[in-house]
């Protein structure tokens, strides 16, 4: 069963005078891939005879009967926020309220620095669920990434030290992050500390003239 919520664009008495009428649609906002249900009257059963647009962007029709249309919002930021317009049977009707297109974007990522193998979480908003076409480029090369609910996980490859943005593709939208990830090479430094003494603290092995060296190593990143 198709369900809908009221967004009125014509009155009940109008529907008696006009063969084409748009009564309501739902939801009123969404990103590319969102399905929108329109209730009205006088819709042709043949979807090729109907044209639906938002801000002059044509919206694909998934199915139709005389009283309902099911649409799928394309990935196109030009949709913006605008009324839905339907053309059929030589008539045009327009919704009173507007549909709001939600724009995909990056809000943040963490951590902001690291070396090879660092896993970075890139936080997103308004991304189509189950989006198939996505990728991330780092220093000019595609890198390993996965898309989760509201974020991406990427693995940093080995590159030259420096600051690099992420170039993220989500459907037909490309986002270059304003913030940059700082790539730092991992360096290992060995430090030997010579300790000798009386064994008073339990980790030395005798008086100073008999004690052996006790090397201690620190690994600095």
Short mmCIF file of C-alpha atoms in Angstrom, two decimals:
data_model
loop_
_atom_site.label_atom_id
_atom_site.label_comp_id
_atom_site.label_asym_id
_atom_site.label_seq_id
_atom_site.Cartn_x
_atom_site.Cartn_y
_atom_site.Cartn_z
CA UNK A 1 0.00 0.00 0.00
CA UNK A 2 1.23 3.47 -0.83
CA UNK A 3 1.19 5.96 2.03
CA UNK A 4 1.24 9.75 1.98
CA UNK A 5 1.18 12.83 4.20
CA UNK A 6 -0.70 16.01 3.39
CA UNK A 7 0.89 18.86 1.49
CA UNK A 8 -2.09 20.49 -0.20
CA UNK A 9 -1.82 22.26 -3.56
CA UNK A 10 -5.48 22.36 -4.59
CA UNK A 11 -8.81 22.36 -2.83
CA UNK A 12 -11.38 19.61 -2.91
CA UNK A 13 -13.79 21.77 -4.94
CA UNK A 14 -11.03 22.40 -7.47
CA UNK A 15 -10.69 18.68 -8.14
CA UNK A 16 -14.24 18.63 -9.47
CA UNK A 17 -13.41 21.34 -12.01
CA UNK A 18 -10.02 20.14 -13.21
CA UNK A 19 -9.03 16.69 -14.42
CA UNK A 20 -5.45 17.15 -13.09
CA UNK A 21 -4.96 17.96 -9.42
CA UNK A 22 -2.06 17.70 -6.94
CA UNK A 23 -3.38 17.27 -3.41
CA UNK A 24 -0.37 16.20 -1.30
CA UNK A 25 3.15 14.75 -1.35
CA UNK A 26 5.51 13.14 1.15
CA UNK A 27 8.27 13.37 2.28
CA UNK A 28 8.89 17.08 1.82
CA UNK A 29 12.70 16.83 1.96
CA UNK A 30 15.40 14.34 1.04
CA UNK A 31 18.59 13.68 -0.89
CA UNK A 32 19.20 11.89 -4.18
CA UNK A 33 17.50 8.49 -4.17
CA UNK A 34 14.59 9.60 -1.94
CA UNK A 35 11.21 8.29 -3.09
CA UNK A 36 8.34 10.80 -3.00
CA UNK A 37 4.66 9.84 -3.15
CA UNK A 38 2.17 12.29 -4.66
CA UNK A 39 -1.58 12.07 -4.13
CA UNK A 40 -3.88 13.80 -6.58
CA UNK A 41 -6.32 13.17 -9.41
CA UNK A 42 -6.31 12.75 -13.16
CA UNK A 43 -2.85 11.21 -13.56
CA UNK A 44 -2.41 9.17 -16.79
CA UNK A 45 -1.57 5.50 -16.29
CA UNK A 46 1.16 5.84 -18.93
CA UNK A 47 4.06 7.58 -17.18
CA UNK A 48 5.47 8.75 -20.52
CA UNK A 49 2.51 11.15 -20.72
CA UNK A 50 3.44 12.84 -17.42
CA UNK A 51 6.27 15.29 -16.76
CA UNK A 52 7.27 16.09 -13.18
CA UNK A 53 9.84 18.78 -12.43
CA UNK A 54 11.31 20.56 -9.41
CA UNK A 55 13.09 23.80 -10.21
CA UNK A 56 13.16 22.75 -13.91
CA UNK A 57 14.90 19.45 -13.06
CA UNK A 58 12.92 16.49 -14.42
CA UNK A 59 12.08 13.90 -11.77
CA UNK A 60 11.84 10.20 -12.77
CA UNK A 61 8.44 8.55 -12.24
CA UNK A 62 8.62 4.99 -10.89
CA UNK A 63 4.92 4.20 -11.19
CA UNK A 64 1.55 5.83 -11.64
CA UNK A 65 -2.16 5.31 -11.24
CA UNK A 66 -4.98 7.86 -11.61
CA UNK A 67 -4.59 9.12 -8.05
CA UNK A 68 -0.92 8.58 -7.15
CA UNK A 69 2.57 9.09 -8.53
CA UNK A 70 5.72 7.56 -7.06
CA UNK A 71 8.87 9.56 -7.86
CA UNK A 72 12.58 9.10 -7.19
CA UNK A 73 14.62 12.24 -6.57
CA UNK A 74 17.79 12.25 -8.72
CA UNK A 75 21.20 13.26 -7.38
CA UNK A 76 21.16 16.84 -8.61
CA UNK A 77 21.80 19.86 -6.37
CA UNK A 78 20.07 22.10 -8.92
CA UNK A 79 16.77 20.85 -7.46
CA UNK A 80 17.35 23.08 -4.44
CA UNK A 81 14.14 24.04 -2.64
CA UNK A 82 11.16 24.51 -4.94
CA UNK A 83 7.55 23.39 -5.56
CA UNK A 84 6.75 20.21 -7.49
CA UNK A 85 5.23 20.84 -10.92
CA UNK A 86 3.25 18.24 -12.88
CA UNK A 87 2.32 18.47 -16.56
CA UNK A 88 -0.21 16.04 -18.08
CA UNK A 89 -3.32 16.11 -20.28
CA UNK A 90 -2.35 19.55 -21.52
CA UNK A 91 -2.53 20.94 -17.98
CA UNK A 92 -0.01 22.02 -15.37
CA UNK A 93 -0.38 21.93 -11.57
CA UNK A 94 2.07 23.13 -8.93
CA UNK A 95 2.31 22.27 -5.24
CA UNK A 96 1.75 25.05 -2.72
CA UNK A 97 4.71 23.94 -0.62
CA UNK A 98 8.25 23.17 -1.71
CA UNK A 99 10.42 20.07 -1.71
CA UNK A 100 13.81 20.62 -0.04
CA UNK A 101 16.80 18.86 -1.58
CA UNK A 102 19.34 17.89 1.08
CA UNK A 103 22.94 18.38 -0.01
CA UNK A 104 25.56 15.75 0.86
CA UNK A 105 28.59 17.12 2.70
CA UNK A 106 31.55 16.30 4.96
CA UNK A 107 31.30 17.64 8.51
CA UNK A 108 34.62 16.48 9.97
CA UNK A 109 37.19 13.68 10.08
CA UNK A 110 39.30 12.10 12.81
CA UNK A 111 42.16 11.62 13.52
CA UNK A 112 43.68 14.53 11.62
CA UNK A 113 47.22 13.15 11.47
CA UNK A 114 49.07 9.84 11.39
CA UNK A 115 51.17 7.52 9.30
CA UNK A 116 50.71 4.55 7.00
CA UNK A 117 47.80 2.33 8.03
CA UNK A 118 45.98 5.01 10.06
CA UNK A 119 42.21 4.51 9.87
CA UNK A 120 40.33 7.80 9.53
CA UNK A 121 36.58 8.27 10.07
CA UNK A 122 35.07 10.86 7.73
CA UNK A 123 31.70 12.08 9.02
CA UNK A 124 28.97 12.80 6.45
CA UNK A 125 25.47 14.28 6.24
CA UNK A 126 22.64 13.71 3.75
CA UNK A 127 24.12 10.68 2.01
CA UNK A 128 21.80 8.34 0.13
CA UNK A 129 21.40 5.03 2.01
CA UNK A 130 23.09 2.09 0.24
CA UNK A 131 24.91 4.42 -2.16
CA UNK A 132 26.99 2.30 -4.58
CA UNK A 133 29.05 4.94 -6.35
CA UNK A 134 31.55 6.34 -3.87
CA UNK A 135 35.33 6.72 -3.60
CA UNK A 136 38.09 8.64 -1.81
CA UNK A 137 41.31 9.99 -3.35
CA UNK A 138 44.33 10.88 -1.20
CA UNK A 139 47.43 12.52 -2.69
CA UNK A 140 46.07 11.87 -6.18
CA UNK A 141 45.48 8.13 -5.69
CA UNK A 142 42.30 6.17 -4.82
CA UNK A 143 42.52 4.67 -1.33
CA UNK A 144 40.73 1.89 0.54
CA UNK A 145 37.38 3.07 1.89
CA UNK A 146 34.01 1.80 3.12
CA UNK A 147 30.70 3.66 3.46
CA UNK A 148 28.75 3.21 6.68
CA UNK A 149 25.64 4.91 8.06
CA UNK A 150 26.67 8.56 8.34
CA UNK A 151 30.41 8.13 7.87
CA UNK A 152 33.22 6.63 5.79
CA UNK A 153 36.29 4.73 6.95
CA UNK A 154 39.51 5.17 4.98
CA UNK A 155 42.97 3.68 5.39
CA UNK A 156 45.93 6.01 4.87
CA UNK A 157 48.59 4.68 2.46
CA UNK A 158 52.29 5.52 2.54
CA UNK A 159 53.01 8.94 1.04
CA UNK A 160 55.50 11.76 1.45
CA UNK A 161 55.19 13.78 4.63
CA UNK A 162 52.83 16.68 4.20
CA UNK A 163 49.28 17.99 4.39
CA UNK A 164 46.65 16.42 2.12
CA UNK A 165 42.89 16.96 1.67
CA UNK A 166 40.48 14.10 1.00
CA UNK A 167 38.73 14.15 -2.39
CA UNK A 168 35.43 12.33 -1.83
CA UNK A 169 32.98 11.23 -4.53
CA UNK A 170 29.38 10.52 -3.47
CA UNK A 171 27.26 9.62 -6.49
CA UNK A 172 27.73 12.50 -8.94
CA UNK A 173 28.99 14.90 -6.24
CA UNK A 174 32.68 15.50 -5.49
CA UNK A 175 33.76 17.07 -2.18
CA UNK A 176 37.29 18.31 -1.44
CA UNK A 177 37.73 18.74 2.30
CA UNK A 178 38.86 22.16 3.49
CA UNK A 179 40.74 20.59 6.39
CA UNK A 180 43.83 18.53 5.58
CA UNK A 181 45.25 15.32 6.99
CA UNK A 182 48.86 15.58 8.15
CA UNK A 183 50.90 12.57 7.10
CA UNK A 184 53.74 11.84 9.51
CA UNK A 185 56.38 9.19 8.97
CA UNK A 186 56.97 6.85 11.91
CA UNK A 187 60.52 7.04 13.25
CA UNK A 188 62.06 4.63 15.78
CA UNK A 189 64.77 5.96 18.09
CA UNK A 190 66.71 3.67 20.43
CA UNK A 191 68.17 5.24 23.57
CA UNK A 192 70.51 3.31 25.88
CA UNK A 193 70.70 4.42 29.50
CA UNK A 194 73.60 3.09 31.55
CA UNK A 195 72.55 2.34 35.12
CA UNK A 196 74.70 0.93 37.88
CA UNK A 197 74.39 0.90 41.63
CA UNK A 198 73.81 -0.93 44.87
CA UNK A 199 70.58 -2.73 44.01
CA UNK A 200 68.77 -0.60 46.57
CA UNK A 201 65.73 -0.25 44.32
CA UNK A 202 65.60 -3.88 43.29
CA UNK A 203 66.46 -3.47 39.60
CA UNK A 204 70.26 -3.25 39.82
CA UNK A 205 72.48 -6.17 40.56
CA UNK A 206 75.00 -5.05 43.15
CA UNK A 207 77.34 -2.36 44.40
CA UNK A 208 78.54 0.17 41.89
CA UNK A 209 81.92 -1.57 41.45
CA UNK A 210 80.18 -4.89 40.66
CA UNK A 211 76.95 -3.81 38.93
CA UNK A 212 76.40 -4.57 35.25
CA UNK A 213 74.94 -2.20 32.70
CA UNK A 214 71.14 -2.19 32.41
CA UNK A 215 70.08 -0.93 28.97
CA UNK A 216 66.61 0.59 28.74
CA UNK A 217 65.08 1.28 25.35
CA UNK A 218 62.44 3.83 24.47
CA UNK A 219 60.63 3.74 21.12
CA UNK A 220 59.69 7.21 20.06
CA UNK A 221 57.10 7.77 17.35
#
